[in-house]
Short mmCIF file of C-alpha atoms in Angstrom, two decimals:
data_model
loop_
_atom_site.label_atom_id
_atom_site.label_comp_id
_atom_site.label_asym_id
_atom_site.label_seq_id
_atom_site.Cartn_x
_atom_site.Cartn_y
_atom_site.Cartn_z
CA MET A 1 18.28 -18.83 9.96
CA SER A 2 20.44 -15.91 10.48
CA ASN A 3 18.50 -13.36 7.64
CA PRO A 4 17.82 -10.56 8.68
CA THR A 5 14.93 -9.45 9.67
CA ALA A 6 11.62 -7.43 8.45
CA ALA A 7 7.85 -6.34 9.34
CA MET A 8 5.21 -5.03 7.62
CA LEU A 9 3.34 -2.17 8.31
CA VAL A 10 0.29 -1.55 6.18
CA ILE A 11 -1.35 1.37 7.09
CA GLY A 12 -5.66 2.33 6.39
CA ASP A 13 -9.22 2.12 8.23
CA GLU A 14 -10.40 0.74 4.75
CA ILE A 15 -8.41 -2.73 5.81
CA LEU A 16 -9.56 -2.48 9.56
CA SER A 17 -12.89 -1.69 8.19
CA GLY A 18 -13.64 -4.27 5.72
CA ARG A 19 -13.85 -2.36 3.46
CA THR A 20 -10.70 -3.33 1.25
CA ARG A 21 -8.90 -6.58 1.22
CA GLU A 22 -5.06 -5.99 2.24
CA ALA A 23 -3.70 -6.87 -1.24
CA ASN A 24 0.55 -6.07 -0.88
CA ALA A 25 1.67 -8.52 2.54
CA TYR A 26 0.66 -11.95 0.41
CA HIS A 27 3.36 -9.95 -2.75
CA LEU A 28 5.92 -9.42 -0.24
CA ALA A 29 6.51 -11.78 1.68
CA GLY A 30 6.74 -13.65 -1.00
CA ARG A 31 9.68 -11.72 -2.81
CA LEU A 32 11.78 -11.30 1.09
CA THR A 33 11.42 -15.31 1.23
CA GLN A 34 12.90 -15.48 -2.78
CA VAL A 35 15.88 -12.44 -1.22
CA GLY A 36 16.64 -14.35 1.91
CA ILE A 37 15.18 -11.54 4.58
CA ASP A 38 13.12 -12.86 7.34
CA LEU A 39 9.81 -11.53 8.22
CA ARG A 40 8.67 -11.56 10.93
CA GLU A 41 6.03 -9.50 11.27
CA ILE A 42 2.77 -7.67 10.44
CA ARG A 43 0.91 -5.15 11.32
CA VAL A 44 -2.11 -3.41 10.03
CA VAL A 45 -3.16 0.28 11.59
CA PRO A 46 -6.09 2.88 11.43
CA ASP A 47 -4.93 6.42 9.68
CA ASP A 48 -3.63 7.44 12.81
CA HIS A 49 -0.72 9.80 12.93
CA ALA A 50 0.35 8.63 17.28
CA VAL A 51 -0.38 5.42 16.33
CA ILE A 52 1.54 4.98 13.40
CA VAL A 53 3.81 6.60 14.79
CA ASP A 54 4.15 4.39 17.70
CA ALA A 55 4.33 1.47 15.76
CA ILE A 56 6.91 2.80 13.20
CA THR A 57 8.91 3.15 16.67
CA ALA A 58 8.70 -0.60 17.41
CA LEU A 59 8.84 -1.96 15.18
CA ARG A 60 12.36 -0.69 13.53
CA GLY A 61 13.94 -0.78 16.67
CA ALA A 62 13.14 -4.52 16.82
CA HIS A 63 13.63 -5.96 12.08
CA ALA A 64 16.40 -5.13 10.19
CA HIS A 65 14.11 -3.58 7.72
CA VAL A 66 10.60 -1.62 7.90
CA PHE A 67 7.96 -2.42 4.73
CA THR A 68 5.30 0.48 5.23
CA SER A 69 1.96 0.37 2.92
CA GLY A 70 -0.12 2.71 1.55
CA GLY A 71 -0.99 6.87 2.90
CA ILE A 72 0.77 8.50 0.64
CA GLY A 73 -1.84 10.07 -1.24
CA PRO A 74 -2.94 13.47 -1.98
CA THR A 75 -5.33 13.77 0.21
CA HIS A 76 -6.55 14.56 3.83
CA ASP A 77 -5.98 10.88 5.26
CA ASP A 78 -2.89 10.60 3.81
CA ILE A 79 -0.28 10.75 7.04
CA THR A 80 1.98 8.38 6.57
CA ALA A 81 4.97 10.42 5.48
CA ASP A 82 4.43 12.94 8.52
CA ALA A 83 4.00 9.98 11.51
CA VAL A 84 7.20 8.63 9.53
CA ALA A 85 9.53 11.91 9.98
CA ASP A 86 8.05 12.50 13.24
CA ALA A 87 9.26 9.01 14.22
CA PHE A 88 12.45 9.71 13.00
CA GLY A 89 13.07 13.47 14.87
CA VAL A 90 12.76 14.75 11.78
CA GLY A 91 11.71 17.54 9.04
CA ILE A 92 9.80 17.21 6.78
CA ASP A 93 9.02 19.84 3.62
CA VAL A 94 8.45 19.89 -0.12
CA ARG A 95 11.80 18.53 -1.98
CA GLU A 96 13.41 19.29 -5.06
CA ASP A 97 13.67 16.05 -7.10
CA ALA A 98 10.16 15.02 -5.78
CA ARG A 99 8.77 17.92 -7.14
CA ALA A 100 10.58 17.36 -10.07
CA HIS A 101 9.51 13.65 -10.84
CA LEU A 102 5.92 15.13 -10.14
CA GLN A 103 6.47 17.21 -12.98
CA ALA A 104 7.26 14.95 -15.38
CA ALA A 105 4.19 12.55 -14.11
CA VAL A 106 1.69 15.66 -14.91
CA GLY A 107 3.62 17.04 -17.76
CA ALA A 108 5.96 20.03 -18.10
CA GLY A 109 3.42 22.20 -18.65
CA ARG A 110 0.89 21.89 -15.93
CA THR A 111 1.00 23.93 -13.24
CA LEU A 112 1.43 21.42 -9.99
CA THR A 113 -1.21 21.58 -7.30
CA ASP A 114 -1.26 22.29 -3.63
CA GLU A 115 -2.53 18.12 -3.70
CA HIS A 116 0.89 17.63 -5.81
CA LEU A 117 2.55 19.02 -3.50
CA ARG A 118 1.53 17.10 -0.51
CA MET A 119 2.87 13.68 -2.47
CA ALA A 120 6.54 15.51 -2.80
CA ARG A 121 6.79 16.54 0.86
CA ILE A 122 9.47 13.82 1.70
CA PRO A 123 11.08 13.85 5.39
CA HIS A 124 14.08 15.04 5.63
CA GLY A 125 17.29 13.21 4.80
CA ALA A 126 15.28 10.15 3.49
CA ALA A 127 15.65 8.51 -0.12
CA LEU A 128 13.94 8.32 -2.77
CA ILE A 129 11.93 5.37 -4.29
CA VAL A 130 11.03 6.04 -7.16
CA ASN A 131 8.32 3.92 -9.50
CA ARG A 132 7.56 3.46 -13.27
CA MET A 133 3.85 3.20 -12.62
CA SER A 134 3.58 7.43 -10.96
CA GLY A 135 4.97 9.96 -10.45
CA ALA A 136 4.60 10.52 -6.51
CA PRO A 137 8.18 8.74 -5.05
CA GLY A 138 7.73 6.33 -1.62
CA PHE A 139 11.22 6.76 0.45
CA SER A 140 13.07 5.30 3.30
CA VAL A 141 13.97 6.46 6.55
CA GLY A 142 17.14 5.19 8.53
CA ASN A 143 15.63 0.95 7.85
CA VAL A 144 12.34 2.47 7.26
CA HIS A 145 11.13 1.81 3.25
CA VAL A 146 7.80 3.72 2.83
CA MET A 147 5.90 2.37 0.08
CA ALA A 148 2.17 3.23 -1.74
CA GLY A 149 -0.93 1.24 -0.99
CA VAL A 150 -2.29 0.73 -4.63
CA PRO A 151 -0.97 -3.00 -5.38
CA GLU A 152 0.27 -1.85 -9.04
CA ILE A 153 2.49 0.63 -7.04
CA PHE A 154 3.57 -1.38 -4.19
CA VAL A 155 4.77 -3.49 -6.56
CA ALA A 156 7.31 -1.17 -8.63
CA MET A 157 8.34 0.49 -5.99
CA LEU A 158 9.63 -3.05 -4.49
CA ASP A 159 11.32 -4.09 -7.84
CA GLU A 160 13.14 -0.44 -7.21
CA LEU A 161 13.96 -0.90 -3.26
CA LEU A 162 14.99 -4.45 -3.18
CA PRO A 163 18.01 -4.23 -5.02
CA GLY A 164 20.13 -1.82 -2.90
CA LEU A 165 18.72 -4.00 0.80
CA ASP A 166 20.85 -5.65 2.82
CA SER A 167 19.75 -9.55 2.51
CA GLY A 168 20.19 -13.13 3.21
CA LYS A 169 20.05 -16.08 2.41
CA PRO A 170 17.18 -17.20 -0.36
CA VAL A 171 15.23 -19.53 1.09
CA LEU A 172 13.45 -22.47 0.16
CA SER A 173 11.05 -24.85 0.55
CA ARG A 174 9.66 -28.21 -0.95
CA GLU A 175 5.95 -29.82 -0.47
CA LEU A 176 4.16 -32.60 0.08
CA ARG A 177 0.73 -33.66 0.39
CA PHE A 178 -0.68 -36.61 2.02
CA ASP A 179 -4.31 -37.52 1.26
CA VAL A 180 -4.76 -38.01 4.83
CA GLY A 181 -5.29 -35.86 7.72
CA GLU A 182 -2.97 -34.05 10.12
CA GLY A 183 -3.77 -35.96 13.10
CA ARG A 184 -2.91 -39.03 11.36
CA ILE A 185 0.82 -37.92 10.02
CA ALA A 186 1.39 -35.65 13.77
CA ALA A 187 3.60 -38.11 15.58
CA PRO A 188 6.40 -39.01 12.59
CA LEU A 189 6.53 -35.37 11.72
CA ARG A 190 7.31 -34.16 15.29
CA ALA A 191 10.42 -36.61 15.36
CA LEU A 192 11.33 -34.92 11.92
CA ALA A 193 10.95 -31.81 12.94
CA ASP A 194 13.09 -32.60 16.02
CA GLU A 195 15.76 -34.00 14.50
CA PHE A 196 15.75 -31.36 10.88
CA ARG A 197 15.70 -28.29 13.47
CA THR A 198 17.07 -26.11 11.35
CA LEU A 199 14.45 -26.64 9.10
CA SER A 200 11.05 -25.64 9.60
CA VAL A 201 8.50 -27.56 8.73
CA GLY A 202 4.80 -26.59 8.06
CA SER A 203 2.10 -28.88 8.13
CA TYR A 204 -0.77 -27.05 6.73
CA PRO A 205 -5.05 -29.15 6.62
CA PHE A 206 -6.80 -28.96 3.90
CA ARG A 207 -10.64 -30.34 3.02
CA ASP A 208 -10.84 -30.65 -0.25
CA ALA A 209 -13.72 -33.02 -2.94
CA SER A 210 -11.63 -36.07 -2.31
CA GLY A 211 -11.90 -35.45 1.57
CA TYR A 212 -9.09 -34.23 4.37
CA GLY A 213 -5.16 -33.72 3.77
CA THR A 214 -2.25 -32.30 4.47
CA ASN A 215 0.70 -30.56 3.20
CA ILE A 216 3.24 -30.71 4.47
CA VAL A 217 5.85 -27.59 3.67
CA VAL A 218 9.70 -27.66 4.75
CA ARG A 219 12.21 -24.75 4.66
CA GLY A 220 15.01 -23.25 4.67
CA THR A 221 18.64 -22.15 3.01
CA ASP A 222 20.12 -25.39 2.86
CA ILE A 223 18.17 -27.59 -1.08
CA GLU A 224 20.13 -30.70 0.37
CA LEU A 225 18.82 -30.61 3.85
CA ILE A 226 15.44 -29.79 2.20
CA ASP A 227 15.64 -33.05 -0.04
CA LEU A 228 17.22 -35.14 2.70
CA ALA A 229 14.09 -34.51 5.26
CA ILE A 230 11.32 -34.57 1.64
CA GLU A 231 13.35 -38.48 1.41
CA ARG A 232 11.75 -38.73 4.78
CA LEU A 233 8.80 -37.64 4.84
CA GLU A 234 8.27 -39.41 1.28
CA ALA A 235 9.09 -42.72 3.24
CA ILE A 236 6.50 -41.28 5.51
CA ARG A 237 4.22 -41.11 3.06
CA ARG A 238 4.63 -44.70 1.77
CA SER A 239 3.85 -45.62 5.93
CA VAL A 240 0.26 -44.66 6.44
CA VAL A 241 -1.73 -44.56 2.60
CA MET B 1 -17.41 6.16 18.56
CA SER B 2 -17.37 4.77 21.50
CA ASN B 3 -18.07 1.06 20.31
CA PRO B 4 -15.43 -1.34 21.53
CA THR B 5 -11.89 -1.86 20.27
CA ALA B 6 -10.83 -5.06 19.19
CA ALA B 7 -7.17 -6.59 17.07
CA MET B 8 -6.49 -9.51 15.54
CA LEU B 9 -4.20 -12.25 15.57
CA VAL B 10 -2.87 -14.20 12.92
CA ILE B 11 -0.54 -17.16 13.85
CA GLY B 12 0.72 -18.83 11.29
CA ASP B 13 4.33 -18.94 9.70
CA GLU B 14 3.18 -19.72 6.67
CA ILE B 15 0.97 -15.89 6.00
CA LEU B 16 4.97 -14.96 6.76
CA SER B 17 7.04 -16.69 3.95
CA GLY B 18 4.73 -16.09 0.88
CA ARG B 19 2.76 -20.00 0.72
CA THR B 20 -0.37 -18.71 1.81
CA ARG B 21 -2.37 -15.91 0.81
CA GLU B 22 -4.34 -15.01 4.65
CA ALA B 23 -7.96 -15.55 4.68
CA ASN B 24 -9.70 -14.24 7.54
CA ALA B 25 -8.83 -10.83 8.18
CA TYR B 26 -10.67 -9.12 5.45
CA HIS B 27 -13.98 -11.35 7.02
CA LEU B 28 -12.81 -10.76 10.46
CA ALA B 29 -13.55 -6.98 9.42
CA GLY B 30 -16.40 -7.23 8.03
CA ARG B 31 -18.42 -8.83 10.79
CA LEU B 32 -17.35 -6.50 12.99
CA THR B 33 -18.04 -3.49 11.97
CA GLN B 34 -21.76 -5.85 11.53
CA VAL B 35 -22.50 -5.90 14.84
CA GLY B 36 -20.56 -2.57 15.80
CA ILE B 37 -16.58 -3.38 17.36
CA ASP B 38 -14.27 -1.19 16.04
CA LEU B 39 -10.85 -3.89 14.77
CA ARG B 40 -7.98 -1.69 15.44
CA GLU B 41 -4.91 -3.49 14.53
CA ILE B 42 -4.31 -7.13 12.97
CA ARG B 43 -0.92 -8.46 14.09
CA VAL B 44 0.43 -11.26 11.70
CA VAL B 45 3.37 -13.14 13.58
CA PRO B 46 4.76 -16.15 13.66
CA ASP B 47 4.73 -19.95 15.55
CA ASP B 48 7.02 -18.76 18.10
CA HIS B 49 5.45 -19.04 21.94
CA ALA B 50 7.55 -16.15 23.09
CA VAL B 51 5.61 -13.77 20.27
CA ILE B 52 3.00 -15.06 20.61
CA VAL B 53 2.31 -15.06 23.98
CA ASP B 54 3.87 -11.47 24.12
CA ALA B 55 1.21 -10.11 21.08
CA ILE B 56 -1.55 -11.72 23.82
CA THR B 57 -0.67 -9.76 26.81
CA ALA B 58 0.26 -5.86 24.60
CA LEU B 59 -3.83 -6.64 22.53
CA ARG B 60 -5.54 -7.94 25.35
CA GLY B 61 -4.90 -5.07 28.23
CA ALA B 62 -5.58 -2.51 25.20
CA HIS B 63 -8.61 -3.60 23.68
CA ALA B 64 -11.81 -5.04 24.28
CA HIS B 65 -11.54 -8.18 22.29
CA VAL B 66 -8.63 -9.91 20.67
CA PHE B 67 -9.34 -12.36 17.94
CA THR B 68 -6.84 -14.92 17.28
CA SER B 69 -7.34 -17.48 14.09
CA GLY B 70 -4.14 -20.35 13.05
CA GLY B 71 -2.33 -22.40 15.46
CA ILE B 72 -4.90 -25.05 17.48
CA GLY B 73 -4.39 -27.87 15.45
CA PRO B 74 -2.99 -31.42 16.12
CA THR B 75 0.19 -30.73 14.52
CA HIS B 76 4.08 -29.02 16.63
CA ASP B 77 3.34 -25.84 15.02
CA ASP B 78 -0.02 -25.89 16.79
CA ILE B 79 1.23 -23.99 19.45
CA THR B 80 -1.69 -21.44 20.34
CA ALA B 81 -2.96 -22.63 22.71
CA ASP B 82 -0.43 -23.31 25.61
CA ALA B 83 1.01 -19.49 24.68
CA VAL B 84 -3.16 -18.72 25.59
CA ALA B 85 -2.66 -20.05 28.97
CA ASP B 86 1.35 -18.79 29.70
CA ALA B 87 -0.16 -15.56 28.19
CA PHE B 88 -2.78 -16.08 31.64
CA GLY B 89 -0.39 -17.93 33.62
CA VAL B 90 -3.16 -20.32 33.70
CA GLY B 91 -2.50 -24.63 33.23
CA ILE B 92 -3.40 -26.51 29.88
CA ASP B 93 -4.89 -29.97 30.13
CA VAL B 94 -7.43 -32.39 28.20
CA ARG B 95 -10.58 -31.41 28.69
CA GLU B 96 -14.06 -33.39 29.58
CA ASP B 97 -16.39 -31.98 27.04
CA ALA B 98 -13.97 -30.62 24.48
CA ARG B 99 -13.01 -34.86 24.23
CA ALA B 100 -16.50 -35.43 23.61
CA HIS B 101 -17.09 -33.48 20.65
CA LEU B 102 -13.99 -34.80 19.21
CA GLN B 103 -15.43 -38.49 20.48
CA ALA B 104 -19.03 -37.37 18.22
CA ALA B 105 -16.83 -36.04 15.16
CA VAL B 106 -14.59 -38.72 14.62
CA GLY B 107 -17.48 -41.63 15.60
CA ALA B 108 -18.69 -43.28 18.61
CA GLY B 109 -16.88 -46.66 17.51
CA ARG B 110 -13.51 -45.01 17.50
CA THR B 111 -10.93 -44.69 19.64
CA LEU B 112 -9.00 -40.73 19.96
CA THR B 113 -5.31 -40.63 18.98
CA ASP B 114 -2.88 -38.91 21.19
CA GLU B 115 -3.62 -36.00 18.17
CA HIS B 116 -6.94 -36.22 19.52
CA LEU B 117 -6.31 -35.45 22.10
CA ARG B 118 -3.96 -32.50 21.69
CA MET B 119 -6.92 -30.19 20.25
CA ALA B 120 -9.54 -31.62 23.25
CA ARG B 121 -6.39 -29.20 25.72
CA ILE B 122 -7.90 -26.94 26.78
CA PRO B 123 -7.18 -23.80 29.19
CA HIS B 124 -8.19 -23.33 32.57
CA GLY B 125 -11.37 -21.35 32.95
CA ALA B 126 -11.73 -21.40 29.22
CA ALA B 127 -15.34 -21.15 27.33
CA LEU B 128 -15.21 -23.77 24.53
CA ILE B 129 -16.14 -22.32 21.20
CA VAL B 130 -18.23 -25.26 19.06
CA ASN B 131 -18.70 -25.25 15.67
CA ARG B 132 -20.99 -27.19 13.06
CA MET B 133 -18.19 -28.22 10.82
CA SER B 134 -15.33 -29.44 12.16
CA GLY B 135 -15.17 -32.02 16.30
CA ALA B 136 -12.08 -29.74 17.46
CA PRO B 137 -13.22 -26.26 19.51
CA GLY B 138 -12.10 -23.58 19.74
CA PHE B 139 -11.92 -21.22 23.15
CA SER B 140 -12.67 -17.98 25.14
CA VAL B 141 -9.94 -16.75 27.97
CA GLY B 142 -11.63 -13.37 29.64
CA ASN B 143 -11.20 -11.36 25.77
CA VAL B 144 -9.17 -13.61 23.92
CA HIS B 145 -10.73 -15.95 21.25
CA VAL B 146 -9.29 -17.86 20.01
CA MET B 147 -9.94 -20.16 16.35
CA ALA B 148 -9.08 -22.60 13.86
CA GLY B 149 -6.78 -20.44 10.88
CA VAL B 150 -8.67 -23.20 7.85
CA PRO B 151 -11.46 -19.79 6.75
CA GLU B 152 -14.15 -22.46 6.49
CA ILE B 153 -14.11 -23.26 10.55
CA PHE B 154 -12.92 -19.55 11.45
CA VAL B 155 -16.06 -18.69 9.62
CA ALA B 156 -18.09 -21.47 11.32
CA MET B 157 -16.64 -19.98 15.36
CA LEU B 158 -16.95 -16.78 14.70
CA ASP B 159 -20.76 -17.06 13.79
CA GLU B 160 -21.12 -18.74 16.84
CA LEU B 161 -19.12 -15.92 19.06
CA LEU B 162 -20.30 -12.90 17.74
CA PRO B 163 -23.59 -13.07 19.06
CA GLY B 164 -22.18 -13.37 22.38
CA LEU B 165 -20.00 -10.39 22.94
CA ASP B 166 -20.62 -6.87 23.98
CA SER B 167 -20.54 -4.97 21.31
CA GLY B 168 -22.01 -1.61 20.08
CA LYS B 169 -24.08 0.31 17.52
CA PRO B 170 -23.24 -1.49 13.68
CA VAL B 171 -20.71 1.52 11.47
CA LEU B 172 -22.54 1.73 8.61
CA SER B 173 -21.11 3.06 5.15
CA ARG B 174 -21.69 5.06 1.82
CA GLU B 175 -19.41 5.50 -0.82
CA LEU B 176 -19.80 7.85 -4.26
CA ARG B 177 -17.53 7.35 -7.03
CA PHE B 178 -15.37 9.86 -8.57
CA ASP B 179 -14.34 9.43 -12.11
CA VAL B 180 -10.82 11.55 -11.28
CA GLY B 181 -8.78 11.40 -9.48
CA GLU B 182 -7.85 12.29 -5.78
CA GLY B 183 -5.89 15.31 -5.89
CA ARG B 184 -8.34 16.63 -7.96
CA ILE B 185 -11.09 16.64 -5.25
CA ALA B 186 -8.24 17.21 -1.90
CA ALA B 187 -9.35 20.63 -0.95
CA PRO B 188 -13.43 20.03 -0.58
CA LEU B 189 -12.96 16.46 0.56
CA ARG B 190 -10.56 17.51 3.50
CA ALA B 191 -13.17 20.35 4.04
CA LEU B 192 -15.68 18.30 4.13
CA ALA B 193 -13.77 15.87 6.89
CA ASP B 194 -13.64 18.59 8.65
CA GLU B 195 -16.40 20.08 8.78
CA PHE B 196 -17.65 15.80 9.41
CA ARG B 197 -15.95 15.03 12.83
CA THR B 198 -17.55 12.32 14.06
CA LEU B 199 -17.88 10.28 9.96
CA SER B 200 -14.68 8.49 8.56
CA VAL B 201 -14.16 9.76 5.09
CA GLY B 202 -11.52 7.80 3.39
CA SER B 203 -10.45 8.54 -0.21
CA TYR B 204 -8.90 5.33 -2.60
CA PRO B 205 -7.36 6.08 -5.68
CA PHE B 206 -7.73 3.44 -7.99
CA ARG B 207 -7.38 2.72 -11.72
CA ASP B 208 -8.43 1.47 -14.81
CA ALA B 209 -8.99 1.11 -18.24
CA SER B 210 -10.47 4.55 -18.27
CA GLY B 211 -8.25 6.49 -16.19
CA TYR B 212 -7.31 7.33 -12.72
CA GLY B 213 -10.24 7.89 -10.23
CA THR B 214 -11.42 7.51 -6.49
CA ASN B 215 -13.89 6.27 -4.81
CA ILE B 216 -15.28 8.53 -1.38
CA VAL B 217 -16.42 6.12 1.24
CA VAL B 218 -18.23 7.29 4.02
CA ARG B 219 -18.69 5.72 7.77
CA GLY B 220 -20.51 6.71 10.60
CA THR B 221 -23.56 5.21 12.87
CA ASP B 222 -25.49 7.84 12.19
CA ILE B 223 -27.31 7.29 8.26
CA GLU B 224 -28.99 10.67 8.69
CA LEU B 225 -25.12 12.29 9.15
CA ILE B 226 -23.99 9.83 6.20
CA ASP B 227 -26.82 10.65 3.84
CA LEU B 228 -25.61 14.69 4.46
CA ALA B 229 -22.55 14.21 3.78
CA ILE B 230 -23.58 12.49 0.54
CA GLU B 231 -25.32 14.95 -0.86
CA ARG B 232 -22.49 17.46 -0.70
CA LEU B 233 -19.90 15.25 -2.35
CA GLU B 234 -22.40 14.63 -4.41
CA ALA B 235 -22.54 18.17 -5.12
CA ILE B 236 -18.87 18.31 -5.28
CA ARG B 237 -18.72 15.75 -8.06
CA ARG B 238 -20.79 17.97 -10.02
CA SER B 239 -18.82 20.76 -9.43
CA VAL B 240 -15.66 18.92 -11.05
CA VAL B 241 -16.65 16.75 -13.59
#
C-alpha cells in the first residue's frame, strides 16, 4: 500500500499513571483507515516539554501526518502548543482569530481571562482547527495537527480536519471466524499470506464460552483481491471443521 | 521521583488499523504505579520486523524496563520473539522447558505440531514467564519482558513477572472534584504546582449532565505531602464555589 503514513502522539501523564484509559487512538485509527491514511505508530508521552519536542521532531520527519491529542487546555500542565512551537522553531502568541472564537464561546459580554487567552496562544504560521464543541481551537503547523484530549472535542476537531488532508485509497477489510485455535490453521494461513503479498492477513485468537477460536482479517485496497482471499479462507475453513 | 522508569511496546497491526481497541496499556500503567515503576512511554508499532527491532533497541537503552505485548502466537504475523532476539544479537531456538509447558497444556498424549513448537522458540539467555492461562510462555531478555497480547494472558504473565522486578516506592494519588471549568482555577492551581514541586498536579476537565467540571489529581510518593496539597485544594474549592 502506498497510502501516506501517519503517527499519533498522545500527551498526558494521566494515561501513563493509569488514571485515565486512553480514548482517542481507537477512533483516530478507524477514521484514518477509512480515508486511506496508514497509521504506523502511536506514542504516549508525559507532560514533559523536552520529551514532547523530541517526539514531534522524530515523528514529523518520519511520516506525512502527525496527529496529537491532549495538553491544549488552560492549566499549567497544558504545554503542547509551546512544545510544537519549539519543535518548529517558531514563536507563539495570542492570535486574534483564536481569541475571537473564545470570545464567541464565552459570550460577547464577558471579559476573557488570562486562562482563556492561554488557549488562544497559537504557534506562528499555524492554521486553526475550529470545532463545534468548544471555543478553544486546535491547530496545524506543517504536517502536525494538534487536537484536544477530551474525546468529544477530539472527534469534532478530527471531523473538521480530515477532509482537507492528503489521503490515499480507503483500506477495506473482510473478516472470517474460525472455531478452532490459530495453531490449527497457521500453516495454510502462512501460505495464503505468502500468495497475497499486497494484502495484510491478520490472525486474532480469542477464547469465549464455546472454547478457542480465531478471527482472520484480510485488509487491502483492492476489494476483488480481498474477496478472492476470503474465498480461499472459506475453503480452508471447510477443511478443518 | 527517582523510581525506575519503563516503556511499553505494543506490537500489532490490528491496533493501528482500528480493528481492535488496545486493552493492556491501562492495566500495565495501573500496576506499575502501584509497585513504584514510572511508566514514561507507550509505543504501538505494526507487525514489521525492522520497526520492532528499532523500537526495542531505542526503548531498552532509555529505560530500566521494557514491557511488550502481542505477537507471540503461532501464526505468520507473530514475529516478536525473532525481533527481540535480533535486537539483542542472540540466537533463537525451541527450548526444552518451553516445549514441556506446551506439552503439559495440550496433554501428554498429543504430539506437538510445528505451530506449537513455534511458540516454544525462545531467544538464547532468556528467562521464561510462565502463566496459569496458557501453555505458551512469555520471556525476559535482559530488561525486555515479552508478554502475550490476549488480555487475560497478559494479566496472568504480568502477575508472574512483577514481583521479581526492581521497583521503587509506590506512587500514591488523591483526587478532588471541582464543579467549575478548569479555567476558573488555573491560576491558584499553577501556584500550588509551583509550591509542591515533588508532587505531580494534574488537571482533567470533563463535561457531564450538570455542566463543566474539573478533577484535580495529586500524585507522589509522600502521602503527608499529598494530604497537605489536598487541604490547600479544598481551601481553593471553597473560594470558587
